[in-house]
PDB file of C-alpha atoms in Angstrom:
ATOM      1  CA  MET S   1      11.589  17.509   1.894  1.00  0.00           C
ATOM      2  CA  LEU S   2       9.427  20.504   3.270  1.00  0.00           C
ATOM      3  CA  ARG S   3      10.464  22.816   5.707  1.00  0.00           C
ATOM      4  CA  THR S   4       8.523  23.137   8.797  1.00  0.00           C
ATOM      5  CA  ASN S   5       8.899  25.045  11.815  1.00  0.00           C
ATOM      6  CA  VAL S   6       8.133  23.346  15.379  1.00  0.00           C
ATOM      7  CA  TYR S   7       7.648  24.775  18.557  1.00  0.00           C
ATOM      8  CA  LEU S   8       9.568  22.364  21.470  1.00  0.00           C
ATOM      9  CA  THR S   9       9.539  22.356  24.886  1.00  0.00           C
ATOM     10  CA  GLN S  10      12.998  22.848  27.041  1.00  0.00           C
ATOM     11  CA  LYS S  11      12.696  19.039  27.963  1.00  0.00           C
ATOM     12  CA  GLN S  12      12.205  18.027  24.247  1.00  0.00           C
ATOM     13  CA  GLU S  13      14.657  20.042  22.795  1.00  0.00           C
ATOM     14  CA  GLN S  14      17.596  18.495  25.475  1.00  0.00           C
ATOM     15  CA  ALA S  15      16.021  14.883  24.802  1.00  0.00           C
ATOM     16  CA  ILE S  16      16.402  15.880  21.102  1.00  0.00           C
ATOM     17  CA  LYS S  17      20.363  17.024  21.637  1.00  0.00           C
ATOM     18  CA  LEU S  18      21.066  13.844  23.377  1.00  0.00           C
ATOM     19  CA  ARG S  19      19.962  11.878  21.277  1.00  0.00           C
ATOM     20  CA  ALA S  20      21.540  13.616  18.290  1.00  0.00           C
ATOM     21  CA  ALA S  21      24.685  13.235  20.092  1.00  0.00           C
ATOM     22  CA  VAL S  22      24.490  10.034  21.270  1.00  0.00           C
ATOM     23  CA  SER S  23      23.903   8.997  17.825  1.00  0.00           C
ATOM     24  CA  LYS S  24      26.186  11.182  16.100  1.00  0.00           C
ATOM     25  CA  GLN S  25      23.339  12.276  13.541  1.00  0.00           C
ATOM     26  CA  PRO S  26      21.676  15.805  12.832  1.00  0.00           C
ATOM     27  CA  ARG S  27      19.169  16.811  15.162  1.00  0.00           C
ATOM     28  CA  ALA S  28      16.993  17.117  12.015  1.00  0.00           C
ATOM     29  CA  VAL S  29      17.324  13.055  11.528  1.00  0.00           C
ATOM     30  CA  VAL S  30      16.817  12.436  15.042  1.00  0.00           C
ATOM     31  CA  LEU S  31      13.334  14.603  14.626  1.00  0.00           C
ATOM     32  CA  ARG S  32      12.542  12.483  11.409  1.00  0.00           C
ATOM     33  CA  ALA S  33      12.864   9.715  12.793  1.00  0.00           C
ATOM     34  CA  VAL S  34      10.886  10.451  16.494  1.00  0.00           C
ATOM     35  CA  ILE S  35       8.060  11.606  14.345  1.00  0.00           C
ATOM     36  CA  ASP S  36       8.112   8.530  11.777  1.00  0.00           C
ATOM     37  CA  GLU S  37       7.740   6.325  15.274  1.00  0.00           C
ATOM     38  CA  GLY S  38       4.995   8.434  16.790  1.00  0.00           C
ATOM     39  CA  LEU S  39       2.888   8.064  13.648  1.00  0.00           C
ATOM     40  CA  LYS S  40       3.733   4.673  13.684  1.00  0.00           C
ATOM     41  CA  ALA S  41       2.355   4.336  17.432  1.00  0.00           C
ATOM     42  CA  ILE S  42      -0.692   6.516  16.847  1.00  0.00           C
ATOM     43  CA  PRO S  43      -3.689   4.292  15.190  1.00  0.00           C
ATOM     44  CA  VAL S  44      -5.642   6.067  12.608  1.00  0.00           C
ATOM     45  CA  GLN S  45      -9.315   5.855  13.167  1.00  0.00           C
ATOM     46  CA  ALA S  46     -11.055   5.566   9.877  1.00  0.00           C
ATOM     47  CA  SER S  47     -14.372   6.962   9.173  1.00  0.00           C
ATOM     48  CA  SER S  48     -17.279   4.478   7.815  1.00  0.00           C
ATOM     49  CA  SER S  49     -16.963   7.027   4.517  1.00  0.00           C
ATOM     50  CA  THR S  50     -13.408   6.547   4.640  1.00  0.00           C
ATOM     51  CA  LEU S  51     -13.673   2.723   4.837  1.00  0.00           C
ATOM     52  CA  GLY S  52     -16.541   2.917   1.819  1.00  0.00           C
ATOM     53  CA  LEU S  53     -13.844   4.720  -0.403  1.00  0.00           C
ATOM     54  CA  LEU S  54     -11.322   2.258   0.327  1.00  0.00           C
ATOM     55  CA  ARG S  55     -13.547  -0.841  -0.242  1.00  0.00           C
ATOM     56  CA  LEU S  56     -15.071   0.902  -3.180  1.00  0.00           C
ATOM     57  CA  GLY S  57     -11.089   1.623  -4.948  1.00  0.00           C
ATOM     58  CA  GLU S  58     -10.636  -2.283  -3.963  1.00  0.00           C
ATOM     59  CA  ILE S  59     -13.438  -3.380  -5.924  1.00  0.00           C
ATOM     60  CA  ALA S  60     -12.805  -0.701  -9.039  1.00  0.00           C
ATOM     61  CA  GLU S  61      -9.304  -2.535  -8.661  1.00  0.00           C
ATOM     62  CA  GLN S  62     -10.822  -5.624  -9.783  1.00  0.00           C
ATOM     63  CA  PHE S  63     -12.380  -4.717 -12.645  1.00  0.00           C
ATOM     64  CA  LYS S  64      -9.424  -2.555 -14.206  1.00  0.00           C
ATOM     65  CA  GLY S  65      -8.509  -3.145 -17.726  1.00  0.00           C
ATOM     66  CA  LYS S  66     -11.732  -5.643 -17.954  1.00  0.00           C
ATOM     67  CA  VAL S  67     -14.605  -3.439 -18.463  1.00  0.00           C
ATOM     68  CA  GLN S  68     -14.736  -0.368 -20.732  1.00  0.00           C
ATOM     69  CA  GLY S  69     -17.354   2.394 -20.594  1.00  0.00           C
ATOM     70  CA  PRO S  70     -18.737   4.466 -23.289  1.00  0.00           C
ATOM     71  CA  LYS S  71     -16.241   6.780 -25.087  1.00  0.00           C
ATOM     72  CA  ASP S  72     -18.982   9.953 -24.408  1.00  0.00           C
ATOM     73  CA  LEU S  73     -19.418   9.006 -20.828  1.00  0.00           C
ATOM     74  CA  SER S  74     -17.767  12.469 -19.580  1.00  0.00           C
ATOM     75  CA  SER S  75     -19.772  14.806 -22.053  1.00  0.00           C
ATOM     76  CA  ASN S  76     -23.066  12.629 -21.513  1.00  0.00           C
ATOM     77  CA  ILE S  77     -22.829  11.419 -18.009  1.00  0.00           C
ATOM     78  CA  ASP S  78     -26.672  13.043 -17.584  1.00  0.00           C
ATOM     79  CA  LYS S  79     -27.850  10.955 -20.152  1.00  0.00           C
ATOM     80  CA  TYR S  80     -26.435   7.437 -18.883  1.00  0.00           C
ATOM     81  CA  LEU S  81     -27.148   8.653 -14.901  1.00  0.00           C
ATOM     82  CA  TRP S  82     -30.941   9.649 -15.499  1.00  0.00           C
ATOM     83  CA  ASP S  83     -32.145   8.541 -19.371  1.00  0.00           C
TER      84      ASP S  83
END
């Protein structure tokens, strides 16, 4: 786990303390649960470039272990790309 400092309003702090007391759990556990739920609730907007990279990864997975490239590809990349 990573340690992080977060500034909370007094109202947020009171709500966290109340939930921690009711659930008999440390505030850190309550905060992590609240953050997890918040991250699930907020959709991530994927850009077209992100979607393209994800699709490229899916295509690459289909060929995993089926296709083998030249053994000297990394040292002769220009030759294979431009010749």
